[in-house]
Short mmCIF file of C-alpha atoms in Angstrom, two decimals:
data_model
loop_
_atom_site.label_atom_id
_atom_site.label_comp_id
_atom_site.label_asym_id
_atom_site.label_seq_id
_atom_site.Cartn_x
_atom_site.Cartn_y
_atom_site.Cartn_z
CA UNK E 1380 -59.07 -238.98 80.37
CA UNK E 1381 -61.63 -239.01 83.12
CA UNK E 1382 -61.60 -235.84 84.92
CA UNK E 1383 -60.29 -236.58 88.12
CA UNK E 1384 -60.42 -233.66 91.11
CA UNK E 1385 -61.61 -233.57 95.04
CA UNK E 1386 -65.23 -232.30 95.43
CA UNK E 1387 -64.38 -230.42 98.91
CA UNK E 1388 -62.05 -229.78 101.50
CA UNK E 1389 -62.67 -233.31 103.38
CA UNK E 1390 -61.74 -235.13 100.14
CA UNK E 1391 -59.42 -232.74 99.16
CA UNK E 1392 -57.50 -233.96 102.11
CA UNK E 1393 -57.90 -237.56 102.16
CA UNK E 1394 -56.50 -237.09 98.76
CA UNK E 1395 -53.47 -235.41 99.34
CA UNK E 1396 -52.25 -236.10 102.69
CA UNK E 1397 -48.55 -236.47 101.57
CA UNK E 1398 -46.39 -235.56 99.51
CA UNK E 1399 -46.02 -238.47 97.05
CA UNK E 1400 -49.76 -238.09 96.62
CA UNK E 1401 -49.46 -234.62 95.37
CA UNK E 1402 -46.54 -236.10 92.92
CA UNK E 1403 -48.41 -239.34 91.90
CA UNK E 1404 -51.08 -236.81 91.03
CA UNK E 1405 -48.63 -234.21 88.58
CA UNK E 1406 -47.42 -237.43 87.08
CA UNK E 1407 -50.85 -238.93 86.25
CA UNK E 1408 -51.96 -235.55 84.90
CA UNK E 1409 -48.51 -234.60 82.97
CA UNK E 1410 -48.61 -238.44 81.48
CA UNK E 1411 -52.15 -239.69 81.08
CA UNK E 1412 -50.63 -242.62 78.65
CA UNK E 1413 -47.75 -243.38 81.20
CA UNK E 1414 -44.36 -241.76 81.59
CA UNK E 1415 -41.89 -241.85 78.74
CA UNK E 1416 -38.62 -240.17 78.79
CA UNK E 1417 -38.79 -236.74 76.92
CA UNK E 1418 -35.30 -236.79 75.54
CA UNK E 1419 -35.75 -240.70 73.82
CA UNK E 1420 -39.20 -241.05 74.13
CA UNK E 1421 -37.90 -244.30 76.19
CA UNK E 1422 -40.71 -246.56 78.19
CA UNK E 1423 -38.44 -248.21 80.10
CA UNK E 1424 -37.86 -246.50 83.25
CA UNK E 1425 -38.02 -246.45 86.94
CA UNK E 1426 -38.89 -244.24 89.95
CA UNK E 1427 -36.22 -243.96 92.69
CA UNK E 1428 -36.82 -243.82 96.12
CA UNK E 1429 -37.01 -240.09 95.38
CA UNK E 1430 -39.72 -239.66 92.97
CA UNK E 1431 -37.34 -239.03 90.08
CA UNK E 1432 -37.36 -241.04 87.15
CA UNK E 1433 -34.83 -243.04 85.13
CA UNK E 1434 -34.40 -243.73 81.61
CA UNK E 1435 -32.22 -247.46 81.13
CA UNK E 1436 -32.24 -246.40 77.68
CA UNK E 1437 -30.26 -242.93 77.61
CA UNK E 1438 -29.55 -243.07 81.29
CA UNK E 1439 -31.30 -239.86 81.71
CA UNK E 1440 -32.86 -238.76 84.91
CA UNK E 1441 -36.18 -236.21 85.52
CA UNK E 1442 -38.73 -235.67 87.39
CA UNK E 1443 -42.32 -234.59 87.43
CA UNK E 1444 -41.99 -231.16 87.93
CA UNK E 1445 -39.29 -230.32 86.07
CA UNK E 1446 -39.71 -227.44 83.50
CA UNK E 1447 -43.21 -226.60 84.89
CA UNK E 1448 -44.52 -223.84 86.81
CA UNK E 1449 -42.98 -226.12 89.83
CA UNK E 1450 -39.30 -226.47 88.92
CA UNK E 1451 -36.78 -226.53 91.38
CA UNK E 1452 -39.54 -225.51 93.83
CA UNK E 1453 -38.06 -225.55 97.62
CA UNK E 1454 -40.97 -225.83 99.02
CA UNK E 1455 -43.14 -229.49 98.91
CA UNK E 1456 -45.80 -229.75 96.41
CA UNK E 1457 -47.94 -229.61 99.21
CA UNK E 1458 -47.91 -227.07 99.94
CA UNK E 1459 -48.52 -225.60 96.60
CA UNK E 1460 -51.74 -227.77 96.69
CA UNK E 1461 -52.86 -226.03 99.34
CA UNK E 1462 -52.51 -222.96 97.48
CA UNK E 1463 -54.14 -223.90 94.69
CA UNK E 1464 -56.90 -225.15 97.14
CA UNK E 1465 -57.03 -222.08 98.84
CA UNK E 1466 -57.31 -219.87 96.01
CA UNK E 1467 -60.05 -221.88 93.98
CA UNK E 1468 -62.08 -222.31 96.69
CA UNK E 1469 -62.67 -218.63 96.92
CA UNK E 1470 -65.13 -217.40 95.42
CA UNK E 1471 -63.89 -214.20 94.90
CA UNK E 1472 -59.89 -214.81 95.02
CA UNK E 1473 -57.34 -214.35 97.35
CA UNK E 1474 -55.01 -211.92 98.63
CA UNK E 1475 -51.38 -212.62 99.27
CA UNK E 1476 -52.14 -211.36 103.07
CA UNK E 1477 -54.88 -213.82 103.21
CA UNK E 1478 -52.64 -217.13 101.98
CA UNK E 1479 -49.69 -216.27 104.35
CA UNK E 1480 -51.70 -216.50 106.81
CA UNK E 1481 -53.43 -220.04 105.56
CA UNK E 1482 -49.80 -221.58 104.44
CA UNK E 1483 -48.14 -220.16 107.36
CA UNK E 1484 -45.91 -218.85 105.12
CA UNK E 1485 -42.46 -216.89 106.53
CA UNK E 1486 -43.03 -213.55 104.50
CA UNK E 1487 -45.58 -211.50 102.34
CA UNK E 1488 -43.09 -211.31 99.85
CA UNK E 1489 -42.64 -215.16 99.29
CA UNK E 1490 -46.68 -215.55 99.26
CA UNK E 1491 -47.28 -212.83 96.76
CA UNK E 1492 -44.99 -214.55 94.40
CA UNK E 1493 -46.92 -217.64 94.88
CA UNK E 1494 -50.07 -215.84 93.54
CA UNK E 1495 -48.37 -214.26 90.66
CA UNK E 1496 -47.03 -217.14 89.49
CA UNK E 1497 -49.94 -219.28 90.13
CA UNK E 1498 -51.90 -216.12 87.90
CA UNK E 1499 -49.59 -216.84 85.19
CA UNK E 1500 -50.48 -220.53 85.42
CA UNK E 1501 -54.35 -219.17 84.61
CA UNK E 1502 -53.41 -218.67 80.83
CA UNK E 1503 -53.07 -221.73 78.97
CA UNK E 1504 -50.95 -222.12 76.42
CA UNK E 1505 -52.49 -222.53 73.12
CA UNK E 1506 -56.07 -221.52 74.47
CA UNK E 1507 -58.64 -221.16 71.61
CA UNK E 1508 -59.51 -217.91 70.67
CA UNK E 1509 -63.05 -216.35 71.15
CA UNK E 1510 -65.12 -216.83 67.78
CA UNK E 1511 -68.63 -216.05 66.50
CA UNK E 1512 -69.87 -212.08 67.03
CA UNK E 1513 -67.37 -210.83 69.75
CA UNK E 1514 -67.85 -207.31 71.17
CA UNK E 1515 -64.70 -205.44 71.67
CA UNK E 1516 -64.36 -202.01 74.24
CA UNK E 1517 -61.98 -200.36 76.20
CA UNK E 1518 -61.98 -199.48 79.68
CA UNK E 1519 -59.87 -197.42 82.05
CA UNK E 1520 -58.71 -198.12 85.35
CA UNK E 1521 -57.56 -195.70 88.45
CA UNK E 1522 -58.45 -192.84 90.35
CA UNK E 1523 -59.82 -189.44 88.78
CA UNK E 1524 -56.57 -187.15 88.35
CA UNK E 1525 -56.50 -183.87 86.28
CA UNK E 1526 -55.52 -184.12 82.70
CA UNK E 1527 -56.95 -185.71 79.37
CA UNK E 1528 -60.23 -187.38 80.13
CA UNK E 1529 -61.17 -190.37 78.00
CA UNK E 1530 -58.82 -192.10 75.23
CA UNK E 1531 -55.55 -190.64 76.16
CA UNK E 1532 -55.82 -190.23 79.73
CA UNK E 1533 -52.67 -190.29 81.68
CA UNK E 1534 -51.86 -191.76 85.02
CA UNK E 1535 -54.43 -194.36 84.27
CA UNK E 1536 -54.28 -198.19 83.35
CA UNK E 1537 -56.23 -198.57 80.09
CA UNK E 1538 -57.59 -202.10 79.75
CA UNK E 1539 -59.47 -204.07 76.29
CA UNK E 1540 -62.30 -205.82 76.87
CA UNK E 1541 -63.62 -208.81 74.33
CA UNK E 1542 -66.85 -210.47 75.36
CA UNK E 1543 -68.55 -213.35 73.02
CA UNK E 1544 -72.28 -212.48 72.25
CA UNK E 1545 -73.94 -215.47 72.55
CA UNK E 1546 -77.52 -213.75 72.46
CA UNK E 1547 -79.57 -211.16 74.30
CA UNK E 1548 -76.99 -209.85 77.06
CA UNK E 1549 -75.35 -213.39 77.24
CA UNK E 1550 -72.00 -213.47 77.83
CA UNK E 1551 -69.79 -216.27 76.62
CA UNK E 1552 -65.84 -216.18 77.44
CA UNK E 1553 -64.07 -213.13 77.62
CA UNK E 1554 -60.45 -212.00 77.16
CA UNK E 1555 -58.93 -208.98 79.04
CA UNK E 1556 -55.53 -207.15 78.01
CA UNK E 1557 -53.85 -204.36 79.72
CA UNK E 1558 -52.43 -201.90 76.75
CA UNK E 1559 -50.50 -199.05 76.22
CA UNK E 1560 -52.88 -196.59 74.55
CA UNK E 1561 -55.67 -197.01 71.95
CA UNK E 1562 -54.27 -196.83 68.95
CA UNK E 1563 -54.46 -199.69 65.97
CA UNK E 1564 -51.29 -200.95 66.54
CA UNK E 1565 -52.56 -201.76 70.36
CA UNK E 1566 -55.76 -202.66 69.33
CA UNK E 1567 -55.40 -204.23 66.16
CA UNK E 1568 -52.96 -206.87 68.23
CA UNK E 1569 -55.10 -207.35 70.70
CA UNK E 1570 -58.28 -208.70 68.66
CA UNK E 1571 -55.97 -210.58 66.80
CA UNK E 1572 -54.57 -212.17 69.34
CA UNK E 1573 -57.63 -213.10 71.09
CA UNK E 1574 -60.25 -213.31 68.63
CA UNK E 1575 -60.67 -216.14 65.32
CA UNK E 1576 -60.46 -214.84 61.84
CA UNK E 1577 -63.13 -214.36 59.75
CA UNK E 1578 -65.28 -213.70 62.90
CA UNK E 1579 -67.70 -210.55 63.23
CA UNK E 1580 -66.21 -207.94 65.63
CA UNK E 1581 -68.82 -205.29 67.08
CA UNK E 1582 -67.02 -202.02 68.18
CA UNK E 1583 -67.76 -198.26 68.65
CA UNK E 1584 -66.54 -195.74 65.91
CA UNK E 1585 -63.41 -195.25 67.68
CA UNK E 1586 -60.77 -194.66 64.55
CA UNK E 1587 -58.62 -197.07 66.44
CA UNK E 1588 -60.67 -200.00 65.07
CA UNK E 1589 -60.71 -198.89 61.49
CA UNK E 1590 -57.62 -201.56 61.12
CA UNK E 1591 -59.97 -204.45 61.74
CA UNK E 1592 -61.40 -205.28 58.47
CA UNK E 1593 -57.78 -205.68 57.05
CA UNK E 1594 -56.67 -207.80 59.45
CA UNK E 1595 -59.90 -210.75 57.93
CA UNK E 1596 -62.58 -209.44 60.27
CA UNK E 1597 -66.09 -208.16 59.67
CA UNK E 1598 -66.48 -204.91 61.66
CA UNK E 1599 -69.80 -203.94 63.37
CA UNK E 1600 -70.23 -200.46 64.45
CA UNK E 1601 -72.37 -199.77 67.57
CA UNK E 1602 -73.45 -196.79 69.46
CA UNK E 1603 -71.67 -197.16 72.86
CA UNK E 1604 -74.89 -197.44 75.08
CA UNK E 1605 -74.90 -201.17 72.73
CA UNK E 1606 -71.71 -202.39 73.74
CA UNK E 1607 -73.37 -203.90 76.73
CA UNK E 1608 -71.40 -206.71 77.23
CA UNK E 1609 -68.21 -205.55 77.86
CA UNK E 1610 -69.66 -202.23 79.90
CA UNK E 1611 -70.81 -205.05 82.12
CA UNK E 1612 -67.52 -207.10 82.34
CA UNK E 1613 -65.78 -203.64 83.19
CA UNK E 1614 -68.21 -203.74 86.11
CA UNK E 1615 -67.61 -207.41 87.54
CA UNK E 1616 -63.85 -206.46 86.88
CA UNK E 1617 -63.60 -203.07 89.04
CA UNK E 1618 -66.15 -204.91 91.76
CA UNK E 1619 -63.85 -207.71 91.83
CA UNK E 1620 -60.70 -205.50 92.25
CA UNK E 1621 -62.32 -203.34 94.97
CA UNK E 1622 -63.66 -206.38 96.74
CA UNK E 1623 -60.94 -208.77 97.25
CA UNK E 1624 -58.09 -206.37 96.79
CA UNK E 1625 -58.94 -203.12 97.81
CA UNK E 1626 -57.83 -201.78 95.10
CA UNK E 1627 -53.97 -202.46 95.90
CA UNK E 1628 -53.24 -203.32 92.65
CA UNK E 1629 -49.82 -202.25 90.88
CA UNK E 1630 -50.16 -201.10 87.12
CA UNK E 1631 -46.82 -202.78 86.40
CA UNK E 1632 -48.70 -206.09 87.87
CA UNK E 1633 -52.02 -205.47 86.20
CA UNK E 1634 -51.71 -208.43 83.38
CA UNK E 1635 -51.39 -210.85 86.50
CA UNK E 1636 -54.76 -209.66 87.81
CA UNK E 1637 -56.80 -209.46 84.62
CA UNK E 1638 -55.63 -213.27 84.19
CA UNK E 1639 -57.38 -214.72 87.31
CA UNK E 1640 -60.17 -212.38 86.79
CA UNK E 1641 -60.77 -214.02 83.49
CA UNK E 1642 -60.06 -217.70 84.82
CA UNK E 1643 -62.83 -217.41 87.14
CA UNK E 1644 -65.08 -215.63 85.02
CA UNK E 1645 -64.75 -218.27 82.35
CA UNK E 1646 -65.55 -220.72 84.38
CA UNK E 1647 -68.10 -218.97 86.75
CA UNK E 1648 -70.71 -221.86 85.61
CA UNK E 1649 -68.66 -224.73 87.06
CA UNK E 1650 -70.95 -226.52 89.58
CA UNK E 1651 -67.19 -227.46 91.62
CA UNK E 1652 -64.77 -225.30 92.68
CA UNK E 1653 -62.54 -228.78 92.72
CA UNK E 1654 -63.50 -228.33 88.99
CA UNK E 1655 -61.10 -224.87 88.78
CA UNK E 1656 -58.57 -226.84 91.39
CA UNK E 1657 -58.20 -229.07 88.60
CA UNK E 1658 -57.64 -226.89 85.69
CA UNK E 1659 -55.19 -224.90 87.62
CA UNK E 1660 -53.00 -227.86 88.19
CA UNK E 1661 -53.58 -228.98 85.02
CA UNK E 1662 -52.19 -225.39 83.77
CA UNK E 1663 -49.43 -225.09 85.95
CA UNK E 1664 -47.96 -228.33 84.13
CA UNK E 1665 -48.11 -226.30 80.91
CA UNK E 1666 -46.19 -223.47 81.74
CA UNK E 1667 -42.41 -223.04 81.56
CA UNK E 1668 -40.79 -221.96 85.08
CA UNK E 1669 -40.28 -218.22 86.18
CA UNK E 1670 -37.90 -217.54 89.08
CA UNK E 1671 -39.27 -215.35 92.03
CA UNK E 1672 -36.39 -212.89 91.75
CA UNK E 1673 -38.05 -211.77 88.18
CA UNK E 1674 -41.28 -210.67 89.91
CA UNK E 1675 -40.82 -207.48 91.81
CA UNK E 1676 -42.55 -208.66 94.94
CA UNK E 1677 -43.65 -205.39 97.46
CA UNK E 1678 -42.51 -206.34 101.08
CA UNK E 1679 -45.99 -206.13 102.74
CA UNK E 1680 -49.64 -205.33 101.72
CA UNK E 1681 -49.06 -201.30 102.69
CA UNK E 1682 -46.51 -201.59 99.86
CA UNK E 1683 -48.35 -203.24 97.00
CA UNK E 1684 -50.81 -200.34 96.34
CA UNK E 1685 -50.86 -197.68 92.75
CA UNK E 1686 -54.26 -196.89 92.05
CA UNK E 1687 -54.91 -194.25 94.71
CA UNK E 1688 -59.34 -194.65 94.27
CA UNK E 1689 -60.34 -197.45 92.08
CA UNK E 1690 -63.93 -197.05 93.13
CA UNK E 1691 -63.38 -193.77 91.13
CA UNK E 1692 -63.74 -195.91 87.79
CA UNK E 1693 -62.78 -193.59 84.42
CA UNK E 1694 -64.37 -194.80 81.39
CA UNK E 1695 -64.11 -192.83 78.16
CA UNK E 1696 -67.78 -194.00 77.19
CA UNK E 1697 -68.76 -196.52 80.24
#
């Protein structure tokens, strides 16, 4: 399928100027081959005069939102285009402040659970996993309390880093996990979830890692003034945070954050942000629904603030 996106805000809205455009547009992208029913797999069907669609052979009825990040939805598509607009076009991201305002929207509440869910949208399902030689760190974030420093530190958010090494300080993709504490158990899961078998992982000497050759990988041990790649990531990441946030970032909401960071990042090459408009929508297809009322949305921007000094970045060895 020929990719198929606006190249800037003029054609992004000639494109969608209604609607039925913004639903003409899900349905070309959730059916590339043309709609067939998902219960029969039936081709011969109908759109009403409402944009659903109807199956003459099971009499079934659906439409082109339903079970995606845009079921039962009450408000237009629209308007969830412009959102996705909004948001991609930034270079750095947006607040929830900063779309209410653009969207008009009636509360701070309802546009930070826009965000969050659009966030969520960033992770595709199935994505591959990083492969090749992938360095692998950990990083903390929050302001400097008393107490433990490094591994083991309370009151802070620790976060794993895993950066492909695709040559002399070139970075490939990257995956970023918030995690309980550093132990194997956390860790181990974490570079298996994100990282290919068989592929070489470079780490510190941190004990924590010991599980890796076990688990089918080939463990490198660096010094940590080596692990430049993700050091540098955990830089971008905490700039990014400070910059467009202010730091008002919840820990319980962290996993939200690190998603978009690393949506952005992975695609900080694209030469259109139409390109990332694209994937988004293409994303938000893919993922199953998740009502507002599960996300613990703060009631205004004063309220959605835990890390006390994020420019006071922790690191155990960063």
């Amino acid at each position: 399928m020929v990719e198929d996106y606006p190249r800037s805000l003029t054609e992004f809205e000639a494109r969608f100027p209604t609607e039925t455009s913004c639903l003409e547009y899900l349905a070309k992208l959730r059916w590339p081959g043309g709609f067939a029913y998902p219960r029969c797999g039936g081709r011969d069907t109908w759109r009403t005069s409402r944009g659903l669609w109807d199956c003459r052979s099971c009499g079934g009825r659906t439409s082109v939102t339903s079970g995606t990040m845009f079921h039962r939805t009450r408000k237009p598509v629209l308007l969830w285009f412009r959102a996705m607009w909004h948001i991609t076009s930034q270079k750095y991201g947006a607040n929830a402040l900063g779309l209410q305002r653009v969207l008009g929207l009636g509360s701070y509440e309802t546009a930070w659970q826009w965000l969050h869910k659009l966030r969520r949208a960033m992770v595709r399902p199935g994505r591959d996993q990083l492969s090749g030689c992938v360095q692998v760190d950990e990083t903390y974030l929050g302001g400097r309390k008393s107490g433990k420093p490094g591994r083991g530190a309370q009151g802070k958010a620790l976060v794993a880093i895993a950066v492909e090494d695709q040559g002399p300080k070139k970075i490939g993709r990257i995956r970023l996990r918030h995690i309980q504490d550093a132990s194997s158990k956390s860790l181990g899961g974490f570079v298996g979830d994100m990282v290919a078998p068989h592929s070489i992982v470079a780490t510190d000497d941190w004990q924590g890692y010991s599980i890796l050759s076990s688990l089918g990988y080939t463990r490198s041990i660096l010094s940590p003034k080596d692990l430049v790649l993700p050091h540098l990531v955990a830089s971008l990441l905490k700039r990014w945070l400070l910059g467009t946030y202010q730091g008002g970032v919840k820990q319980t909401h962290l996993e939200y954050y690190l998603d978009e960071f690393t949506f952005r990042f992975n695609r900080r090459t694209s030469g259109s942000r139409g390109k990332l408009f694209y994937r988004l929508v293409q994303q938000a297809l893919m993922v199953d629904p998740e009502p507002g009322k599960k996300l613990k949305a703060p009631t205004s921007a004063a309220a959605d603030e835990d890390f006390d000094d994020l420019d006071a970045w922790d690191d155990h060895n960063m």
